[in-house]
PDB file of C-alpha atoms in Angstrom:
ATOM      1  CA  UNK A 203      35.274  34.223-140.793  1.00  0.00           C
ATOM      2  CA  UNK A 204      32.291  31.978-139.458  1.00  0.00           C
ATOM      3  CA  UNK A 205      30.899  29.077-141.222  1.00  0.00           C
ATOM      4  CA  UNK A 206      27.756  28.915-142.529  1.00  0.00           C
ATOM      5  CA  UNK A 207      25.643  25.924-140.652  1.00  0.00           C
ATOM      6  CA  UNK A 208      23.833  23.166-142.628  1.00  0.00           C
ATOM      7  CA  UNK A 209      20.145  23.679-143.451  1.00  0.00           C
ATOM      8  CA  UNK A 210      17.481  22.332-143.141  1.00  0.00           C
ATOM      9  CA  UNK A 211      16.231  19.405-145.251  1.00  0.00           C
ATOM     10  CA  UNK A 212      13.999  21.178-148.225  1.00  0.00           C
ATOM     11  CA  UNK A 213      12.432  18.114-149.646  1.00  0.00           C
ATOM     12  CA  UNK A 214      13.336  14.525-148.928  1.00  0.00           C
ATOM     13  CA  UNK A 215      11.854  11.363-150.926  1.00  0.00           C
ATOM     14  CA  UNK A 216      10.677   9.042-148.289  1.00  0.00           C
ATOM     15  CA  UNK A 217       9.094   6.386-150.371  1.00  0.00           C
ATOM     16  CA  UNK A 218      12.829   5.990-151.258  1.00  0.00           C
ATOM     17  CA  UNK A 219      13.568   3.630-147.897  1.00  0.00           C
ATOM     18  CA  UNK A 220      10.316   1.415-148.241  1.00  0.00           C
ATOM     19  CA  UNK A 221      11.143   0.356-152.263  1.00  0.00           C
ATOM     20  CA  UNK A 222      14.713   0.239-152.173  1.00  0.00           C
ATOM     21  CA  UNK A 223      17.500  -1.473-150.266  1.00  0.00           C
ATOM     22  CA  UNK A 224      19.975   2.021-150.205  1.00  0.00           C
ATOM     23  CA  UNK A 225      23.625   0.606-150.470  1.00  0.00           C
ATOM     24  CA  UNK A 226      25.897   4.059-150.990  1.00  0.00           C
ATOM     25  CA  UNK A 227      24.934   7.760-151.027  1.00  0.00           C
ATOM     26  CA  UNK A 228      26.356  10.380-152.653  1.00  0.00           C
ATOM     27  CA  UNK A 229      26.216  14.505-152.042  1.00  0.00           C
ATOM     28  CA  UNK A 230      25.810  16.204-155.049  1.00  0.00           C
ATOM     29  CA  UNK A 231      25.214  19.535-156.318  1.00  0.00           C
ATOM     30  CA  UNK A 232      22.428  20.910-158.405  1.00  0.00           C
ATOM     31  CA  UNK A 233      22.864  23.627-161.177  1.00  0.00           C
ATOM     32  CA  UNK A 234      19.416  25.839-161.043  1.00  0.00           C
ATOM     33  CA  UNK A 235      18.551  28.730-163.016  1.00  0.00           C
ATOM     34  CA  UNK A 236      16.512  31.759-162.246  1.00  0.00           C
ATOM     35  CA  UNK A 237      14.491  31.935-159.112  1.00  0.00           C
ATOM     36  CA  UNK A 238      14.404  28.361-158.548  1.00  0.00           C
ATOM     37  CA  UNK A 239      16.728  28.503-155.491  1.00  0.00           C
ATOM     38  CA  UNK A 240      14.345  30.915-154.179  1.00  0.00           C
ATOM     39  CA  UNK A 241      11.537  28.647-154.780  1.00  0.00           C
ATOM     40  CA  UNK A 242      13.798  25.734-153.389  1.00  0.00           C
ATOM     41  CA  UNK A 243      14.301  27.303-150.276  1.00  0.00           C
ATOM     42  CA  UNK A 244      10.773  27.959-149.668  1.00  0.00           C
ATOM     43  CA  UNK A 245      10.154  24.631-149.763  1.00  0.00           C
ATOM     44  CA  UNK A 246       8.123  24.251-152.777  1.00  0.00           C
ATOM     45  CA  UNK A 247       9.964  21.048-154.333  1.00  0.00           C
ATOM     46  CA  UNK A 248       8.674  17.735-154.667  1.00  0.00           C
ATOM     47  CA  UNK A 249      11.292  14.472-155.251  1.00  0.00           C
ATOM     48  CA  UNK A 250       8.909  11.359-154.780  1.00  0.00           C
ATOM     49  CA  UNK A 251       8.646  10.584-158.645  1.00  0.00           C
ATOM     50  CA  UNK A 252      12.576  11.707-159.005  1.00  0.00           C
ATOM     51  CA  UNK A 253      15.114   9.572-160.911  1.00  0.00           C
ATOM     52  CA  UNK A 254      18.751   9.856-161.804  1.00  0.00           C
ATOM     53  CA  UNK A 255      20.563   9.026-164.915  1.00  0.00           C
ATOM     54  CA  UNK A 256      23.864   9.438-166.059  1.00  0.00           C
ATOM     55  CA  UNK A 257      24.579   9.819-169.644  1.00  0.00           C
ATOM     56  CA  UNK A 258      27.631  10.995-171.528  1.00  0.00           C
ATOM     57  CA  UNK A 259      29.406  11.558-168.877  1.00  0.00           C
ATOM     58  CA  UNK A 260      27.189  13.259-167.102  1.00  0.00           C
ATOM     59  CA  UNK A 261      24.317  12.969-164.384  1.00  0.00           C
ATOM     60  CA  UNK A 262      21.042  14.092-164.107  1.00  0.00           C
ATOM     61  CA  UNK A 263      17.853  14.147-162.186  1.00  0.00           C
ATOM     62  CA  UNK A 264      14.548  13.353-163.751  1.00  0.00           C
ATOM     63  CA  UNK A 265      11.039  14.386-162.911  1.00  0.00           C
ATOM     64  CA  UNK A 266      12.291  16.647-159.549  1.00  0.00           C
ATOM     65  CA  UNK A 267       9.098  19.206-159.436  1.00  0.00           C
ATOM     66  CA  UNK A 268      10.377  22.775-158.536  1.00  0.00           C
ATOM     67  CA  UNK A 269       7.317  24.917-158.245  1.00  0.00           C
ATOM     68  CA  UNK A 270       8.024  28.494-160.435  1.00  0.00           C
ATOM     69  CA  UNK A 271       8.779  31.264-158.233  1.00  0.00           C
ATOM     70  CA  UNK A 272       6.113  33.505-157.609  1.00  0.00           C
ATOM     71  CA  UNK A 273       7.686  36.965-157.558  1.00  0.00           C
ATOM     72  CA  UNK A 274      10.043  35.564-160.224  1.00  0.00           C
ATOM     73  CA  UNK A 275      11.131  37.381-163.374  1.00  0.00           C
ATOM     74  CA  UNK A 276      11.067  36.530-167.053  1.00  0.00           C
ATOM     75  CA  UNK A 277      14.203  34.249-165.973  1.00  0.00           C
ATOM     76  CA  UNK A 278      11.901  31.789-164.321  1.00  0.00           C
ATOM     77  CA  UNK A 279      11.806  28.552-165.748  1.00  0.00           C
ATOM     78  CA  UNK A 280       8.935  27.087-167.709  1.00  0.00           C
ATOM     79  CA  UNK A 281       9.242  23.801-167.123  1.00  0.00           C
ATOM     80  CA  UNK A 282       8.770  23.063-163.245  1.00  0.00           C
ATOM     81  CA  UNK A 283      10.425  18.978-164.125  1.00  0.00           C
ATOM     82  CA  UNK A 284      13.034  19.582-166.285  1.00  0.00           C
ATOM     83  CA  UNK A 285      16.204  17.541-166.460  1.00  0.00           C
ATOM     84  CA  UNK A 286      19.058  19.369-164.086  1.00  0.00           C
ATOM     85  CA  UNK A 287      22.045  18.617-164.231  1.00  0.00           C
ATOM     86  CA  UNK A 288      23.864  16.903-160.973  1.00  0.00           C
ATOM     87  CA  UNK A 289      27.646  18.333-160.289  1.00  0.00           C
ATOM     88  CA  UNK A 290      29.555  15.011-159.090  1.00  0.00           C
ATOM     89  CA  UNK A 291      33.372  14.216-159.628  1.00  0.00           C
ATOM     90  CA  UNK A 292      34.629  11.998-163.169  1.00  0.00           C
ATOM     91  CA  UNK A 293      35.468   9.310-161.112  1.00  0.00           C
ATOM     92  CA  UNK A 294      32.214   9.320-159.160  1.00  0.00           C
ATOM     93  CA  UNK A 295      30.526   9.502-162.306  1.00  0.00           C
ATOM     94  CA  UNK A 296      31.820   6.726-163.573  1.00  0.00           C
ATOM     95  CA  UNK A 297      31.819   4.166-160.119  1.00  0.00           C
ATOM     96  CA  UNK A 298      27.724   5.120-160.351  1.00  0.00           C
ATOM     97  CA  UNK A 299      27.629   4.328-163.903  1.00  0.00           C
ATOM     98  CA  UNK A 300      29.392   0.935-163.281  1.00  0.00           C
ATOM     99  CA  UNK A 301      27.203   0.380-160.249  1.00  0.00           C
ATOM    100  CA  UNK A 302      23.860   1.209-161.856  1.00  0.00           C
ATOM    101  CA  UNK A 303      24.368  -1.157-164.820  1.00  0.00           C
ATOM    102  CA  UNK A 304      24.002  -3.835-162.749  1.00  0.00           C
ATOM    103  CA  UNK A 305      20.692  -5.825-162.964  1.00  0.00           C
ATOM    104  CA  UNK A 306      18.338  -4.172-160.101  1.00  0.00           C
ATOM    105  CA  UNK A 307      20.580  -1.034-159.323  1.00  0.00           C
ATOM    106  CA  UNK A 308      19.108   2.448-159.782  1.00  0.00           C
ATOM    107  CA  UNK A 309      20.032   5.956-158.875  1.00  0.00           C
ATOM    108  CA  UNK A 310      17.230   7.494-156.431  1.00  0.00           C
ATOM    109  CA  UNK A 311      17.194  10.871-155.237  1.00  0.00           C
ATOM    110  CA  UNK A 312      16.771  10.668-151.297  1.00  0.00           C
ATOM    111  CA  UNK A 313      16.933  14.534-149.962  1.00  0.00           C
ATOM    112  CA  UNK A 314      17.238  18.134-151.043  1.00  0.00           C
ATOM    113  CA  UNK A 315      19.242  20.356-148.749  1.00  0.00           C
ATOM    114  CA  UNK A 316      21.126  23.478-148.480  1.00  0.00           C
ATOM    115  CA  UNK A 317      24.619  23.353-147.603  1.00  0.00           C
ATOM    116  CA  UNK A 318      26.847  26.435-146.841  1.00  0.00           C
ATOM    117  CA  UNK A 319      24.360  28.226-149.535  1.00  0.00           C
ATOM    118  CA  UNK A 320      24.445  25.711-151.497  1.00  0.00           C
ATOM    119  CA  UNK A 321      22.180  23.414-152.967  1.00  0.00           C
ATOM    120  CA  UNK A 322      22.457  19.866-152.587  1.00  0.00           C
ATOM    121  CA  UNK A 323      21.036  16.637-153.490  1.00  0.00           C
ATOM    122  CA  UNK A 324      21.396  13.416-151.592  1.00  0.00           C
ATOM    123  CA  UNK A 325      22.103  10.631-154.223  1.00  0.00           C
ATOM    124  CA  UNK A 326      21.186   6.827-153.055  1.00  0.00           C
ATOM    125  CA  UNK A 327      22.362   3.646-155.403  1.00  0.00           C
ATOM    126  CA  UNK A 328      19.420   1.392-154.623  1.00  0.00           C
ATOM    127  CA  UNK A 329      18.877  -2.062-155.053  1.00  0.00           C
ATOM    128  CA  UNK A 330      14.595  -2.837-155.280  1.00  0.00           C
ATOM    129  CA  UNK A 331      13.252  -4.322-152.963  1.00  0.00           C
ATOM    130  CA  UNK A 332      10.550  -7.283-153.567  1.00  0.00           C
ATOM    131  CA  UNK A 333       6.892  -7.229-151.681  1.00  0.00           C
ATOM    132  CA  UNK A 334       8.830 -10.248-149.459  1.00  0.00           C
ATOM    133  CA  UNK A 335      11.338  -7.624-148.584  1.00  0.00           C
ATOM    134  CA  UNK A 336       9.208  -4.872-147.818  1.00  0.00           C
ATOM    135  CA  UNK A 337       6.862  -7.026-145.107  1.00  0.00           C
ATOM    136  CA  UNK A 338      10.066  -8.396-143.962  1.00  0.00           C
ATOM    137  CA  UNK A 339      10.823  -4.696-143.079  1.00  0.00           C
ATOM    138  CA  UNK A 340       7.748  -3.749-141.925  1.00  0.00           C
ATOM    139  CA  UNK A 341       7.837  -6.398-139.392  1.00  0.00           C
ATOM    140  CA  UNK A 342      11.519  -6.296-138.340  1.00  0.00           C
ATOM    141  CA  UNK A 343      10.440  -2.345-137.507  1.00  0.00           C
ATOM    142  CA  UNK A 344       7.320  -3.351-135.712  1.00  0.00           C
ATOM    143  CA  UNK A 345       9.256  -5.978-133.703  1.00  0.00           C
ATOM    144  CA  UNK A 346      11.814  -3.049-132.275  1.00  0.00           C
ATOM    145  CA  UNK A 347       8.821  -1.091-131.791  1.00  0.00           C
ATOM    146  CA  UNK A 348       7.068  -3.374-129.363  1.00  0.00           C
ATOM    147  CA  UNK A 349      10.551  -3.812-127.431  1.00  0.00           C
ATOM    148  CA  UNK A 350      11.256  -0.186-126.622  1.00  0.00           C
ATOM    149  CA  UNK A 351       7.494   0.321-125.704  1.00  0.00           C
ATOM    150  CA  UNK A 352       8.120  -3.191-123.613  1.00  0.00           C
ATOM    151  CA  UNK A 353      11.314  -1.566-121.990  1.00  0.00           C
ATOM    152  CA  UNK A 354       9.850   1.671-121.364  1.00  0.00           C
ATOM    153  CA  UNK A 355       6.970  -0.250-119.184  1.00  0.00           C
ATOM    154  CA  UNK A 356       9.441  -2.301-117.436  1.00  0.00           C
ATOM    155  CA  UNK A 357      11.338   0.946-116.343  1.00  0.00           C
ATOM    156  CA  UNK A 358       7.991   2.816-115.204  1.00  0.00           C
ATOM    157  CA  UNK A 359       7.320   0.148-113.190  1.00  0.00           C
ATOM    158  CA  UNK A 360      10.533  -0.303-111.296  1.00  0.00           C
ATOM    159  CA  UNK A 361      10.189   3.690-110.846  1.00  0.00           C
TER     160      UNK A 361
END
């Protein structure tokens, strides 16, 4: 029997690194109806506005745009940002919701992927970042920048 391979990433939330300090991830799984794996695999999803919540017992993600399926059936969905429901374990249910109650913790949605035919969702427990933070970054990244292009010089010329 041979394993099915990872996939590729399908959609992945970017903004997600440059407003939030990303602390602990979780893989979770995503119940879709109709075509919307179809449309999933495709490409056609959009996280950037997503958000997570958890509430009796159970987690969901907010606002994740899944564009209808084209050659889909009366079993497509009418809403393209409904609520779905996220498939995570009791206990880590309940670690997030201790974890997101704190004052500046939120659940963001960092990347959609397929999984042995599966699809997942790659949850982040984020802490936000202040504009102090985010130049702080910004420099830090241009700082390493300007050393590797410094090193690469260095070894052209001793070529």
């Amino acid at each position: 029997m041979s394993k099915k391979s990872d996939g590729k990433v399908l959609a992945q939330n970017k903004k997600a690194s440059h407003d939030y300090f990303i602390e602990d991830t979780y893989e979770c799984g995503l119940v879709l109806t109709g075509t919307e794996i179809k449309s999933l695999r495709l490409g056609r999803a959009n996280i950037g506005d997503a958000f997570a919540t958890i509430r009796n017992g159970e987690a969901f993600v907010h606002n994740m745009h899944i564009s209808p399926f084209e050659q889909g059936n009366r079993f497509n969905p009418s809403d393209p940002t409904r609520a779905r429901k996220l498939l995570l374990k009791k206990v880590e249910i309940n670690k997030l919701l201790g974890q997101s109650k704190q004052e500046g913790y939120t659940l963001v949605p960092l990347k959609v992927y397929v999984r042995n035919g599966y699809a997942k969702l790659l949850l982040g427990l984020g802490k936000g970042k202040k504009q102090y933070d985010k130049r702080d970054t910004e420099a830090k990244r241009d700082a390493q920048r300007d050393i590797q292009r410094a090193l690469r010089e260095k070894q052209k010329v001793a070529r």
